[in-house]
Tab-separated table of C-alpha atoms in Angstrom:
chain	number	residue	atom	x	y	z
A	1	MET	CA	130.980	-26.864	5.649
A	2	SER	CA	128.463	-30.073	6.289
A	3	LEU	CA	124.797	-29.007	4.640
A	4	MET	CA	123.256	-30.203	8.152
A	5	PHE	CA	125.276	-27.396	9.503
A	6	ARG	CA	123.500	-24.746	6.722
A	7	GLY	CA	120.294	-25.400	7.373
A	8	TYR	CA	119.428	-27.974	5.295
A	9	HIS	CA	116.993	-30.555	7.628
A	10	PRO	CA	115.746	-33.552	5.052
A	11	LYS	CA	113.802	-35.113	7.233
A	12	LYS	CA	111.757	-32.070	8.840
A	13	ARG	CA	112.020	-30.921	5.323
A	14	LEU	CA	109.849	-34.540	4.078
A	15	ALA	CA	107.882	-33.669	7.102
A	16	ASP	CA	107.149	-30.022	6.439
A	17	ALA	CA	106.095	-31.833	2.607
A	18	ASN	CA	103.919	-33.929	3.925
A	19	LEU	CA	101.693	-32.202	6.199
A	20	ASN	CA	101.502	-30.072	3.084
A	21	VAL	CA	99.746	-32.409	1.507
A	22	ILE	CA	97.685	-32.766	4.687
A	23	LYS	CA	96.239	-29.789	4.205
A	24	LEU	CA	95.776	-29.657	0.418
A	25	LYS	CA	93.891	-32.982	1.269
A	26	ARG	CA	91.965	-31.721	3.849
A	27	GLN	CA	91.162	-28.801	1.616
A	28	ASN	CA	89.952	-30.619	-1.384
A	29	GLU	CA	87.668	-32.525	1.181
A	30	ALA	CA	86.829	-29.566	1.895
A	31	LEU	CA	86.136	-28.143	-1.344
A	32	PHE	CA	83.984	-31.294	-2.610
A	33	SER	CA	82.190	-31.676	-0.010
A	34	LEU	CA	80.962	-27.767	-0.356
A	35	ASN	CA	80.132	-28.067	-3.947
A	36	ARG	CA	77.899	-31.223	-3.177
A	37	MET	CA	76.544	-29.320	-0.600
A	38	LEU	CA	76.080	-26.472	-3.200
A	39	GLN	CA	74.824	-28.931	-6.084
A	40	LYS	CA	71.981	-30.592	-3.402
A	41	ARG	CA	70.900	-26.929	-3.145
A	42	VAL	CA	71.248	-25.659	-6.193
A	43	ARG	CA	68.322	-29.362	-7.133
A	44	GLU	CA	66.026	-28.124	-3.944
A	45	LEU	CA	66.195	-24.572	-5.101
A	46	SER	CA	65.868	-25.841	-8.765
A	47	PHE	CA	62.848	-28.203	-7.985
A	48	LEU	CA	61.178	-25.595	-5.632
A	49	HIS	CA	60.885	-22.873	-8.793
A	50	GLU	CA	59.361	-25.280	-10.580
A	51	VAL	CA	56.911	-26.324	-8.183
A	52	LEU	CA	56.292	-22.957	-7.848
A	53	THR	CA	56.538	-22.182	-11.252
A	54	GLY	CA	53.491	-24.575	-11.858
A	55	LEU	CA	51.780	-23.059	-9.253
A	56	ILE	CA	51.510	-19.344	-10.924
A	57	TYR	CA	49.177	-20.537	-13.405
A	58	ASN	CA	47.218	-22.630	-11.396
A	59	TYR	CA	43.518	-20.120	-10.488
A	60	ASN	CA	42.022	-22.500	-7.852
A	61	LEU	CA	43.206	-20.926	-4.602
A	62	GLU	CA	42.177	-24.061	-2.117
A	63	GLY	CA	44.696	-25.973	-4.744
A	64	THR	CA	47.425	-23.701	-4.794
A	65	ILE	CA	47.539	-23.544	-0.697
A	66	GLU	CA	47.311	-27.216	0.030
A	67	ALA	CA	50.788	-27.575	-2.652
A	68	ILE	CA	52.334	-25.158	-0.559
A	69	LEU	CA	51.826	-26.377	1.953
A	70	ASP	CA	52.500	-30.135	0.809
A	71	MET	CA	55.500	-28.848	-0.535
A	72	ALA	CA	56.307	-27.461	2.773
A	73	ILE	CA	55.821	-30.543	4.983
A	74	LYS	CA	57.445	-32.356	2.435
A	75	ILE	CA	61.022	-30.690	2.098
A	76	THR	CA	60.974	-29.895	6.372
A	77	ASP	CA	59.708	-33.702	6.738
A	78	SER	CA	57.139	-32.541	9.027
A	79	GLU	CA	54.252	-35.059	10.623
A	80	ALA	CA	52.072	-32.021	10.459
A	81	GLY	CA	51.283	-28.447	9.376
A	82	TYR	CA	48.611	-25.645	8.648
A	83	VAL	CA	48.696	-22.161	7.067
A	84	LEU	CA	47.266	-19.876	8.147
A	85	LEU	CA	46.072	-16.396	6.790
A	86	GLU	CA	44.589	-13.244	7.936
A	87	SER	CA	40.913	-13.297	8.616
A	88	GLY	CA	40.164	-9.370	7.975
A	89	LYS	CA	40.119	-9.207	11.998
A	90	CYS	CA	43.098	-7.078	13.087
A	91	GLY	CA	45.881	-9.523	13.731
A	92	SER	CA	43.685	-12.248	13.366
A	93	LEU	CA	44.812	-15.841	11.585
A	94	GLN	CA	42.098	-18.400	10.653
A	95	ILE	CA	43.752	-21.478	9.776
A	96	ILE	CA	42.737	-22.313	5.626
A	97	SER	CA	44.378	-26.028	5.599
A	98	ALA	CA	45.274	-28.338	7.374
A	99	ARG	CA	48.049	-31.657	6.923
A	100	GLY	CA	48.847	-34.409	9.379
A	101	GLU	CA	46.974	-34.609	13.055
A	102	ALA	CA	46.729	-32.561	15.490
A	103	ASP	CA	44.736	-32.207	18.766
A	104	SER	CA	41.734	-29.588	18.431
A	105	ALA	CA	43.292	-27.839	21.628
A	106	LEU	CA	45.918	-26.547	19.787
A	107	ARG	CA	44.326	-26.014	16.962
A	108	GLU	CA	42.410	-23.605	18.469
A	109	TYR	CA	44.756	-22.467	20.190
A	110	LEU	CA	46.991	-21.574	17.547
A	111	GLN	CA	43.859	-19.732	15.723
A	112	ASN	CA	42.803	-17.578	18.568
A	113	ASN	CA	45.738	-16.818	20.116
A	114	THR	CA	48.057	-14.326	18.339
A	115	ALA	CA	51.744	-14.434	19.590
A	116	ILE	CA	52.683	-16.602	17.320
A	117	PHE	CA	51.748	-13.925	14.455
A	118	GLN	CA	53.381	-11.543	16.573
A	119	MET	CA	56.744	-13.451	16.595
A	120	CYS	CA	56.848	-14.102	13.464
A	121	ALA	CA	56.467	-10.259	12.339
A	122	SER	CA	59.679	-9.196	13.574
A	123	ALA	CA	61.716	-12.510	12.402
A	124	PRO	CA	62.256	-14.220	9.100
A	125	ALA	CA	61.416	-17.818	10.692
A	126	VAL	CA	60.293	-18.937	14.582
A	127	VAL	CA	61.423	-22.493	16.028
A	128	LEU	CA	59.739	-23.797	19.193
A	129	THR	CA	60.525	-26.539	20.925
A	130	HIS	CA	61.241	-28.149	24.370
A	131	GLY	CA	62.832	-25.343	26.672
A	132	ASP	CA	61.404	-21.995	24.763
A	133	ALA	CA	58.382	-20.438	26.753
A	134	ALA	CA	56.657	-19.908	23.902
A	135	PHE	CA	56.104	-23.668	23.953
A	136	LYS	CA	54.634	-24.929	26.684
A	137	PRO	CA	51.103	-23.159	25.931
A	138	LEU	CA	51.276	-25.263	22.448
A	139	GLN	CA	52.897	-29.154	24.166
A	140	ASP	CA	50.072	-28.560	27.000
A	141	ARG	CA	47.298	-28.932	24.297
A	142	ASP	CA	48.942	-31.503	22.065
A	143	SER	CA	51.379	-33.693	23.912
A	144	LEU	CA	52.468	-35.335	20.755
A	145	LEU	CA	54.787	-32.145	19.202
A	146	ARG	CA	58.094	-32.527	19.459
A	147	SER	CA	58.778	-28.735	18.049
A	148	LEU	CA	57.152	-26.555	15.740
A	149	MET	CA	58.307	-24.116	12.787
A	150	ALA	CA	56.728	-20.118	11.725
A	151	VAL	CA	57.845	-18.840	8.757
A	152	PRO	CA	55.767	-15.622	7.893
A	153	LEU	CA	54.217	-15.531	4.254
A	154	VAL	CA	55.371	-11.783	3.701
A	155	VAL	CA	54.281	-9.864	0.553
A	156	GLU	CA	55.575	-6.182	0.325
A	157	SER	CA	56.521	-6.272	3.579
A	158	ARG	CA	53.134	-6.931	5.313
A	159	ALA	CA	52.340	-10.540	6.227
A	160	ILE	CA	50.168	-12.345	4.861
A	161	GLY	CA	49.814	-15.198	6.866
A	162	ILE	CA	51.808	-18.279	8.445
A	163	LEU	CA	52.859	-21.369	7.027
A	164	LEU	CA	53.264	-23.312	10.363
A	165	LEU	CA	55.184	-27.132	9.700
A	166	MET	CA	55.133	-29.126	13.228
A	167	HIS	CA	57.027	-31.965	14.392
A	168	ARG	CA	54.497	-34.082	16.305
A	169	HIS	CA	55.150	-37.948	17.454
A	170	ARG	CA	55.626	-40.133	20.290
A	171	GLY	CA	59.924	-39.834	20.169
A	172	ARG	CA	60.608	-42.470	17.040
A	173	ASP	CA	63.675	-42.418	16.202
A	174	ASP	CA	62.684	-42.677	12.290
A	175	HIS	CA	61.560	-38.930	13.300
A	176	ARG	CA	62.942	-35.669	13.520
A	177	ILE	CA	63.023	-33.734	16.542
A	178	GLU	CA	64.023	-30.785	15.423
A	179	TYR	CA	64.496	-28.819	12.175
A	180	THR	CA	68.259	-28.297	10.434
A	181	ARG	CA	69.551	-25.424	9.929
A	182	ASN	CA	69.142	-26.452	5.699
A	183	GLN	CA	65.094	-27.232	6.278
A	184	ARG	CA	65.112	-23.753	7.905
A	185	PHE	CA	67.064	-22.059	4.808
A	186	THR	CA	65.280	-23.761	2.406
A	187	VAL	CA	61.456	-23.862	3.971
A	188	MET	CA	62.261	-19.213	4.707
A	189	ALA	CA	63.404	-19.576	0.630
A	190	PHE	CA	60.752	-21.480	-0.172
A	191	ALA	CA	58.097	-19.120	2.037
A	192	GLY	CA	58.597	-16.464	0.471
A	193	GLN	CA	57.879	-17.095	-3.392
A	194	ALA	CA	54.552	-19.000	-2.091
A	195	ALA	CA	53.912	-16.311	-0.767
A	196	LEU	CA	53.976	-14.099	-4.126
A	197	ILE	CA	52.362	-16.901	-5.808
A	198	LEU	CA	49.640	-17.009	-3.351
A	199	ASP	CA	48.927	-13.470	-3.131
A	200	ASN	CA	49.197	-13.542	-6.933
A	201	THR	CA	45.814	-17.067	-7.472
A	202	ARG	CA	44.214	-14.182	-5.199
A	203	LEU	CA	43.846	-11.299	-6.660
A	204	LYS	CA	43.742	-13.703	-10.133
A	205	ILE	CA	40.278	-15.051	-8.737
A	206	GLU	CA	39.212	-11.598	-6.849
A	207	TYR	CA	39.780	-8.931	-10.192
A	208	GLY	CA	38.349	-12.252	-12.259
A	209	ARG	CA	34.820	-11.852	-9.830
A	210	ARG	CA	34.861	-8.110	-9.139
A	211	ASP	CA	35.509	-7.742	-13.278
A	212	LEU	CA	32.565	-10.482	-13.528
A	213	TYR	CA	30.220	-8.822	-10.502
A	214	LEU	CA	30.583	-5.460	-12.344
A	215	LYS	CA	29.808	-6.434	-15.712
A	216	THR	CA	26.869	-7.407	-13.854
A	217	ILE	CA	25.822	-4.638	-12.085
A	218	THR	CA	27.102	-2.544	-15.086
A	219	ALA	CA	24.545	-4.437	-16.900
A	220	LEU	CA	21.556	-3.530	-14.753
A	221	THR	CA	22.595	-0.023	-13.679
A	222	ALA	CA	22.423	0.466	-17.718
A	223	ALA	CA	18.805	-1.597	-17.380
A	224	ILE	CA	18.032	1.188	-14.593
A	225	ASP	CA	18.826	3.924	-16.181
A	226	ALA	CA	17.055	3.405	-19.061
A	227	LYS	CA	13.962	2.850	-17.960
A	228	ASP	CA	13.957	6.109	-17.121
A	229	ALA	CA	14.023	7.765	-21.435
A	230	TYR	CA	15.719	10.813	-19.553
A	231	THR	CA	18.456	9.638	-17.714
A	232	ARG	CA	19.918	7.099	-20.192
A	233	ASN	CA	23.632	7.605	-19.704
A	234	HIS	CA	23.508	8.777	-15.985
A	235	SER	CA	25.028	6.510	-14.078
A	236	ARG	CA	27.981	7.580	-16.279
A	237	ASN	CA	27.717	10.265	-16.589
A	238	VAL	CA	27.680	11.312	-12.759
A	239	ALA	CA	30.730	8.752	-12.660
A	240	ARG	CA	32.931	10.867	-14.909
A	241	TYR	CA	31.816	14.181	-13.083
A	242	ALA	CA	32.425	12.656	-9.372
A	243	VAL	CA	36.009	10.727	-10.892
A	244	ALA	CA	36.642	14.537	-12.059
A	245	LEU	CA	35.802	16.225	-8.587
A	246	GLY	CA	38.351	13.545	-6.819
A	247	LYS	CA	41.336	14.236	-8.945
A	248	GLY	CA	40.691	17.741	-8.226
A	249	LEU	CA	40.416	16.827	-4.576
A	250	GLY	CA	44.037	15.211	-4.757
A	251	LEU	CA	42.274	11.618	-4.232
A	252	SER	CA	44.469	8.554	-4.824
A	253	ALA	CA	44.029	6.459	-7.813
A	254	GLU	CA	42.257	3.125	-5.144
A	255	GLU	CA	39.953	6.207	-3.722
A	256	LEU	CA	38.764	7.705	-7.566
A	257	LEU	CA	38.177	3.769	-8.419
A	258	ASN	CA	35.788	3.119	-4.814
A	259	ILE	CA	34.011	6.596	-6.089
A	260	HIS	CA	33.361	5.644	-9.795
A	261	TYR	CA	31.793	2.358	-8.324
A	262	GLY	CA	29.556	4.303	-6.301
A	263	ALA	CA	28.715	6.851	-9.089
A	264	ILE	CA	28.460	3.817	-11.612
A	265	LEU	CA	25.815	2.078	-8.945
A	266	HIS	CA	23.830	5.145	-6.805
A	267	ASP	CA	20.768	4.236	-7.938
A	268	ILE	CA	20.571	0.808	-8.083
A	269	GLY	CA	18.383	1.055	-5.816
A	270	LYS	CA	15.521	2.630	-8.556
A	271	ILE	CA	14.938	-1.128	-10.044
A	272	GLY	CA	12.600	-1.547	-6.761
A	273	VAL	CA	10.499	1.835	-8.787
A	274	PRO	CA	7.751	2.079	-10.957
A	275	GLU	CA	8.803	2.933	-14.267
A	276	VAL	CA	5.097	5.785	-13.610
A	277	ILE	CA	6.812	7.365	-10.988
A	278	LEU	CA	10.121	7.382	-12.495
A	279	ASN	CA	8.327	9.442	-16.051
A	280	LYS	CA	5.877	11.086	-14.079
A	281	PRO	CA	5.762	14.346	-15.814
A	282	GLY	CA	3.906	16.000	-12.654
A	283	ARG	CA	4.514	16.679	-8.978
A	284	LEU	CA	5.216	13.638	-6.838
A	285	ALA	CA	2.291	12.753	-4.286
A	286	PRO	CA	4.111	12.120	-1.224
A	287	GLU	CA	3.400	8.328	-1.069
A	288	GLU	CA	5.343	8.090	-4.278
A	289	PHE	CA	8.256	10.515	-3.148
A	290	GLN	CA	8.261	8.273	0.107
A	291	THR	CA	9.511	5.470	-2.649
A	292	ILE	CA	11.993	7.167	-4.790
A	293	ARG	CA	13.635	7.695	-1.394
A	294	ALA	CA	13.539	4.453	-0.763
A	295	HIS	CA	16.352	3.962	-2.585
A	296	PRO	CA	19.098	4.113	-1.614
A	297	ALA	CA	18.794	1.810	1.142
A	298	ILE	CA	17.466	-0.208	-1.075
A	299	GLY	CA	20.391	-0.128	-3.320
A	300	ALA	CA	23.169	-0.332	-0.386
A	301	GLY	CA	20.760	-3.917	0.331
A	302	ILE	CA	21.418	-4.936	-2.694
A	303	LEU	CA	25.485	-4.561	-3.022
A	304	ALA	CA	25.890	-5.465	0.178
A	305	PRO	CA	27.077	-9.007	0.440
A	306	ILE	CA	29.739	-7.495	-2.347
A	307	ASP	CA	32.526	-7.394	0.256
A	308	PHE	CA	35.229	-5.335	-2.274
A	309	LEU	CA	32.399	-2.367	-2.566
A	310	GLY	CA	33.450	-0.756	0.241
A	311	GLU	CA	33.671	2.669	0.428
A	312	ALA	CA	31.212	2.393	-2.636
A	313	LEU	CA	28.155	1.507	-0.151
A	314	ASN	CA	28.644	4.048	0.862
A	315	ILE	CA	27.931	6.536	-1.656
A	316	VAL	CA	24.694	4.488	-2.475
A	317	ARG	CA	23.660	4.480	0.535
A	318	TYR	CA	24.305	8.096	1.413
A	319	HIS	CA	24.705	10.361	-2.074
A	320	HIS	CA	21.033	12.165	-1.120
A	321	GLU	CA	22.395	13.588	2.236
A	322	ARG	CA	22.863	17.593	2.249
A	323	TYR	CA	25.267	19.041	4.266
A	324	ASP	CA	22.536	20.999	6.456
A	325	GLY	CA	21.440	17.833	7.361
A	326	ASN	CA	18.119	17.950	5.759
A	327	GLY	CA	18.828	14.942	3.550
A	328	TYR	CA	17.878	11.336	3.316
A	329	PRO	CA	17.644	8.151	4.432
A	330	ALA	CA	19.822	9.061	7.308
A	331	GLY	CA	19.338	13.074	8.016
A	332	LEU	CA	23.303	13.156	8.048
A	333	LYS	CA	25.257	16.255	8.606
A	334	GLY	CA	28.461	18.266	7.047
A	335	GLU	CA	31.545	15.639	7.215
A	336	SER	CA	29.351	12.844	8.971
A	337	ILE	CA	28.784	12.188	5.687
A	338	PRO	CA	30.952	10.156	3.928
A	339	TYR	CA	33.682	12.072	1.735
A	340	ALA	CA	33.145	10.154	-1.468
A	341	ALA	CA	28.884	10.260	-0.903
A	342	ARG	CA	29.506	14.289	-0.875
A	343	ILE	CA	31.350	13.931	-3.834
A	344	VAL	CA	28.664	11.922	-5.893
A	345	GLY	CA	26.189	14.341	-4.062
A	346	ILE	CA	27.152	17.250	-6.717
A	347	ALA	CA	28.197	15.116	-9.437
A	348	ASP	CA	24.438	13.275	-9.261
A	349	ALA	CA	22.918	17.307	-8.820
A	350	TRP	CA	24.869	18.431	-11.783
A	351	ASP	CA	24.076	15.707	-14.382
A	352	ALA	CA	20.771	15.603	-12.799
A	353	MET	CA	20.246	19.487	-13.783
A	354	THR	CA	21.894	19.681	-17.043
A	355	SER	CA	19.953	16.597	-18.743
A	356	HIS	CA	16.710	16.299	-19.845
A	357	ARG	CA	13.550	15.248	-17.251
A	358	ALA	CA	10.106	14.408	-17.673
A	359	TYR	CA	9.439	16.934	-15.509
A	360	ARG	CA	11.036	19.932	-16.781
A	361	ARG	CA	13.532	20.869	-19.230
A	362	ALA	CA	17.691	20.955	-18.773
A	363	LEU	CA	18.695	23.970	-16.812
A	364	SER	CA	21.728	25.595	-18.854
A	365	PRO	CA	25.030	25.012	-17.610
A	366	GLU	CA	25.305	28.588	-16.226
A	367	THR	CA	22.014	28.473	-14.834
A	368	ALA	CA	23.447	24.958	-13.160
A	369	ILE	CA	26.177	26.145	-11.838
A	370	LEU	CA	24.380	29.392	-10.269
A	371	GLU	CA	22.625	26.588	-8.591
A	372	ILE	CA	25.002	24.919	-7.015
A	373	ARG	CA	26.379	27.848	-5.653
A	374	GLN	CA	23.797	28.494	-3.988
A	375	GLY	CA	23.648	25.229	-2.319
A	376	THR	CA	27.297	25.443	-0.876
A	377	GLY	CA	27.070	24.975	2.533
A	378	GLY	CA	23.147	23.716	2.451
A	379	GLN	CA	23.046	20.698	0.460
A	380	PHE	CA	26.477	20.752	-0.545
A	381	ASP	CA	30.216	20.503	1.035
A	382	PRO	CA	31.222	24.238	0.779
A	383	VAL	CA	34.568	22.754	-0.391
A	384	MET	CA	34.195	20.733	-2.862
A	385	ALA	CA	31.059	22.678	-4.513
A	386	ASN	CA	33.624	25.724	-5.465
A	387	ILE	CA	36.424	23.098	-6.386
A	388	PHE	CA	33.326	21.515	-8.446
A	389	ILE	CA	32.645	25.037	-10.083
A	390	LYS	CA	36.175	25.816	-11.513
A	391	ILE	CA	36.542	22.217	-13.233
A	392	ILE	CA	33.081	23.087	-14.825
A	393	ASN	CA	34.619	26.827	-15.592
A	394	LYS	CA	37.552	24.876	-16.929
A	395	GLU	CA	36.231	22.143	-18.822
A	396	ARG	CA	33.914	24.664	-20.759
A	397	SER	CA	36.163	27.268	-21.817
A	398	GLY	CA	38.642	24.110	-22.802
């Protein structure tokens, strides 16, 4: 029997072998192409990592933002771009940095319209071009706009701003019209790291500024306490008692920090009160008492420009309000008095009663506790007063 009849077909076998060789060659070419693409991607990401690592040590917020925008424009071949950050108003953005040219009408629209920001809240990137409904109002304001890519700057699941990139030109052949898939991937990876660095830079500056403010204000507070020989440590004591009460009420670390700031600063308005009034041993005359009563409003005015104080400012302004509405400066009543101010009001009264003053000797802890108890519902918040008494009794017995 011949080999032909036993299924042996030399030509077919040769054709199959050639086909396998072609398949292997194509697979090798595909793998080689994929390897080159991956190597390119690694080089790009390594370069971005080096750039971003360099920015970590930058304490200049404006310089950091500009460097981030410049790099984003470079890696996407964009003609223009903006960095928009939260302005403090809900959903509102402010253009912080700009590169390239764009019509002023487009800039105003982007800054005042929240549509782009809302789209970025639910997508890793928003790309708009011809045919997209949201693109038309943009191009209506800038006829040279060809496409737009908005990438949210996200920190801990919260968008702090937008990296906005634009292809804007007259349709030149050497300028792209749309963003490629690779550009989208790269800028999204870049934006994720850039947002963290941007937020880190902002925090470094903020905490540095905060530390400087607090050192200056603490020095002022010490100077105020020093004006009255009987109240040298009053502010620090009030802060200690107020934070202890805040802990007893189960407040958060941030709330306790605000209470600490407010308590330290609560009497800063006394910087304008003459020492002769502060140290007067006898009863104050009506006009002298009015001068003393002005210190909460004066203190709040001094501290108003310091934006990070927040709730602490209410402590300074309202720590002399009474639960029954007979306090000052606004005559607030009950829970209309800010929560933190009610806490500091108790701590302030306690330290005043248990310290020597020009007009009287310090009260004993037992007498001071009785005064707090009798003031419950009148001068003091009832719940807070009762918890404070428990804290003091525990401290004394421990």
